[in-house]
Coordinates of C-alpha atoms in Angstrom, one line a residue:
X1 CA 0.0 0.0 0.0
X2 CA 0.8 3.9 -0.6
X3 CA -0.1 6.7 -1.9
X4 CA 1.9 7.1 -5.3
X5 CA 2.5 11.6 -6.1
X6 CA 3.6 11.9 -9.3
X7 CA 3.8 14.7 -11.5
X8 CA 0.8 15.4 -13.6
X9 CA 2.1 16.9 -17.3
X10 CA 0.5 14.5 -19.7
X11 CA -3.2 13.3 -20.2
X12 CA -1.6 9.4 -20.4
X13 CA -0.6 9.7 -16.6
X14 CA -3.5 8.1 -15.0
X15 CA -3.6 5.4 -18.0
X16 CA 0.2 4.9 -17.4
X17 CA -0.3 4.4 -13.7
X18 CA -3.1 1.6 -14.3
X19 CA -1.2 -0.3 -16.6
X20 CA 2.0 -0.5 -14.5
X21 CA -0.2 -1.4 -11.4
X22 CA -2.3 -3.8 -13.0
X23 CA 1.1 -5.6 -14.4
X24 CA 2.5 -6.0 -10.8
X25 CA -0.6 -7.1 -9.6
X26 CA -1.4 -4.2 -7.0
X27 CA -5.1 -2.7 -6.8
X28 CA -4.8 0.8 -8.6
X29 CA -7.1 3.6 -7.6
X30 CA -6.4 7.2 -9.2
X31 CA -8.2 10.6 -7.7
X32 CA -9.7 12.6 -10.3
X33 CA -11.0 16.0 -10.6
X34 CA -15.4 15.8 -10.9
X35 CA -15.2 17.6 -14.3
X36 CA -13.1 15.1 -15.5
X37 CA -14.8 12.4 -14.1
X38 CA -17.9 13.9 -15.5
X39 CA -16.3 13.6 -19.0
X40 CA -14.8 10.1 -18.5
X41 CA -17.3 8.1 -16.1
X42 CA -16.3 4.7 -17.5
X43 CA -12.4 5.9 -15.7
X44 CA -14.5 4.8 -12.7
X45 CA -14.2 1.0 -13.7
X46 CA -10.8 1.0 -13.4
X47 CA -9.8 2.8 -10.2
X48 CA -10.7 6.1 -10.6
X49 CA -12.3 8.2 -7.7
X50 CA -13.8 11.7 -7.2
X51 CA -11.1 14.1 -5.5
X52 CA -13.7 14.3 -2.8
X53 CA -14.0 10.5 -2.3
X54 CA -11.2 11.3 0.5
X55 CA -12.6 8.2 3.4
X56 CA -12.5 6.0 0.2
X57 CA -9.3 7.0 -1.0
X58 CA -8.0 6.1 2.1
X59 CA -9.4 3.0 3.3
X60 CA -8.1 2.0 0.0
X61 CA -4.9 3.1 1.1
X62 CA -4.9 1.1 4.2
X63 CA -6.3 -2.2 2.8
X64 CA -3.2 -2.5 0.1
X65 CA -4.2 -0.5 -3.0
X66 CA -2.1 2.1 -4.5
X67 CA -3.5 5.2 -4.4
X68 CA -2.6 8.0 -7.2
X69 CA -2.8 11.4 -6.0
X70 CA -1.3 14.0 -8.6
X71 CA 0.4 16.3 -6.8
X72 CA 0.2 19.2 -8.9
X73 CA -3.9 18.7 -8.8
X74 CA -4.1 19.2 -12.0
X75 CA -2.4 18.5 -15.6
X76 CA 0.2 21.2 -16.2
X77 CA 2.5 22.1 -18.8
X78 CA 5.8 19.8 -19.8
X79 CA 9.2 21.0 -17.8
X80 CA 9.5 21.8 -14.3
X81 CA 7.7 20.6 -11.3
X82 CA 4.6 23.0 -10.5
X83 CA 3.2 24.0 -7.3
X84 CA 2.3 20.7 -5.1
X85 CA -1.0 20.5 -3.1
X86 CA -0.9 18.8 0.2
X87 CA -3.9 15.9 -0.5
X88 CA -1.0 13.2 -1.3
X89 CA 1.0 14.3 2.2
X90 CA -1.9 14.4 3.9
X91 CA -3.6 11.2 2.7
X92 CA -0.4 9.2 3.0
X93 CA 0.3 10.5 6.9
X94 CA -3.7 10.1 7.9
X95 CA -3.3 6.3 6.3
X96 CA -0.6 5.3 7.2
X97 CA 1.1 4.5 4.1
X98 CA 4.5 5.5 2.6
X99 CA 4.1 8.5 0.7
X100 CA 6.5 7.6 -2.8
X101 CA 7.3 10.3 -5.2
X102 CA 7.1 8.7 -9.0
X103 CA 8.5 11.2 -12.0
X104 CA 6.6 10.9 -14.5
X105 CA 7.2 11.3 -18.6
X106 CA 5.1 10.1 -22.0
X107 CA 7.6 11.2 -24.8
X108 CA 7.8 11.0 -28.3
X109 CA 11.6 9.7 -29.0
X110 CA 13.0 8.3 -31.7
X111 CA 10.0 6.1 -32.5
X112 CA 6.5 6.2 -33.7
X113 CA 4.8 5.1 -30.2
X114 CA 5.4 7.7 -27.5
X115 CA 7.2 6.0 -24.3
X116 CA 6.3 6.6 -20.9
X117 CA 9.0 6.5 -18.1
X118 CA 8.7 6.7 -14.9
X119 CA 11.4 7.0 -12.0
X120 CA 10.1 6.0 -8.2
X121 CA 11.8 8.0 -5.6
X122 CA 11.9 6.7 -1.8
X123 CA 9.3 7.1 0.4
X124 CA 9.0 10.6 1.8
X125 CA 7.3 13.4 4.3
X126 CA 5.2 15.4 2.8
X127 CA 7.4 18.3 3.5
X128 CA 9.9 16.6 1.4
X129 CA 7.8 15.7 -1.3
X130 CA 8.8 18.8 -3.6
X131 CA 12.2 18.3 -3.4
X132 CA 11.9 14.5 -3.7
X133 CA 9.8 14.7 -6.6
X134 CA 11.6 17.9 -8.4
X135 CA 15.2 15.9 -7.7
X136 CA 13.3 12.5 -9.3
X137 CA 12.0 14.5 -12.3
X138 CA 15.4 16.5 -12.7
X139 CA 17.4 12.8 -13.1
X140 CA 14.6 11.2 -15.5
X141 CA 14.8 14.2 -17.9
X142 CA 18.8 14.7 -17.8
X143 CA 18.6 10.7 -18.6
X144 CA 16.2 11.4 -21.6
X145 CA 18.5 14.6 -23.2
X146 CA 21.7 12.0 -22.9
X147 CA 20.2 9.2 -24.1
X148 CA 20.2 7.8 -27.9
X149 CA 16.2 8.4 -29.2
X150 CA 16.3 5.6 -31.2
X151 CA 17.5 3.2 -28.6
X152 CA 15.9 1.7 -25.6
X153 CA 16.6 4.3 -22.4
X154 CA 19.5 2.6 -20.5
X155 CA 18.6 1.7 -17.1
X156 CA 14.6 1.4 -17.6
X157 CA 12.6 -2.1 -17.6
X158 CA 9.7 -2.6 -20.0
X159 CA 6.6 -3.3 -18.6
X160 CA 3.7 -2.8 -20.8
X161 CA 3.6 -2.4 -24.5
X162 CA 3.4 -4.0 -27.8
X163 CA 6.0 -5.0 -30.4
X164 CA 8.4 -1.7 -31.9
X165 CA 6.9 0.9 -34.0
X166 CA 5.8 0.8 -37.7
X167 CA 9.5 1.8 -38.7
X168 CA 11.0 -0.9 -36.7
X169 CA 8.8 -3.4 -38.7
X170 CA 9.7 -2.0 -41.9
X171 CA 13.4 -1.9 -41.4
X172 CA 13.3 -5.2 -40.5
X173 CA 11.2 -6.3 -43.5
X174 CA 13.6 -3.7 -45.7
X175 CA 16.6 -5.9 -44.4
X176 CA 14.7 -9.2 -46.2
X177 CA 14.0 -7.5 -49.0
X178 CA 17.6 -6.5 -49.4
X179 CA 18.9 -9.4 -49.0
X180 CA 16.0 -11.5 -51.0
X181 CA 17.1 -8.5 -54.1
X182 CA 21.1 -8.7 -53.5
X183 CA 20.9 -4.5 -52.5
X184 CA 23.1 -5.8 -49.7

């Protein structure tokens, strides 16, 4: 059990969340603002909860589930961390649950599929949070300027995900054909 705070710059965050969670086999429940709960009630079959659903969100919590609390509240722009709200802190001390900060990118690289990566940091206060979480995202995107595009990020396990992109089919496919042709 705990209360995951990631950063919140990508509509794919939640979905992200989900599909890691459900691959290691921990019960996933996100909080969401009502307006876009309103817009995306079938969220609500796969973890999500209204941001005032706080006594669910924690007995949740304290029976094993990961809870998701975004700690900016709300989606915000690609780069630095934004302003945190306290809910995650809060939830995780009132539970009594670790409180882990997860940075959080979806990317377009070198590929045609964008990647997501994620970076979990050690469990924290909630007055430590921001730095936790700013020091978590600060590594993940210094490891995605250095890193090749085209080339698996060093350092990351694959979770979730199908095959390689279009391109990476075709190469392979242009290879055969080259070799079928003699345009070795």
């Amino acid at each position: 059990a705990a209360i995951i705070a990631p950063n919140h710059h990508s509509w794919w965050d939640g979905y992200v969340l989900h599909n890691l969670c459900h691959a290691l086999g921990h019960r996933f429940r996100v909080l969401m603002t009502g307006r876009q709960l309103a817009a995306f009630p079938y969220l609500r079959r796969i973890g999500a909860l209204p941001d005032a659903a706080i006594r669910p969100a924690l007995r949740e919590a304290q029976t094993g589930a990961w809870v998701v609390v975004f700690a900016e509240g709300l989606v915000r722009p690609a780069g630095p961390l934004g302003a945190l709200q306290p809910g995650a802190g809060w939830l995780a001390r009132r539970a009594g649950v670790p409180l882990v900060p997860v940075a959080l990118r979806v990317v377009m690289r070198g590929q045609q599929q964008p990647e997501a990566y994620l970076r979990f940091g050690a469990a924290t206060t909630a007055e430590g949070l921001a730095s936790a979480l700013a020091g978590e995202l600060a590594l993940l995107d210094a490891e995605l300027l250095s890193s090749d595009p085209e080339q698996p990020l060093a350092g990351y396990l694959k979770v979730v995900g199908r095959g390689g992109s279009q391109n990476e089919r075709l190469a392979g496919a242009g290879r055969l054909l080259a070799w079928v042709t003699g345009d070795r």
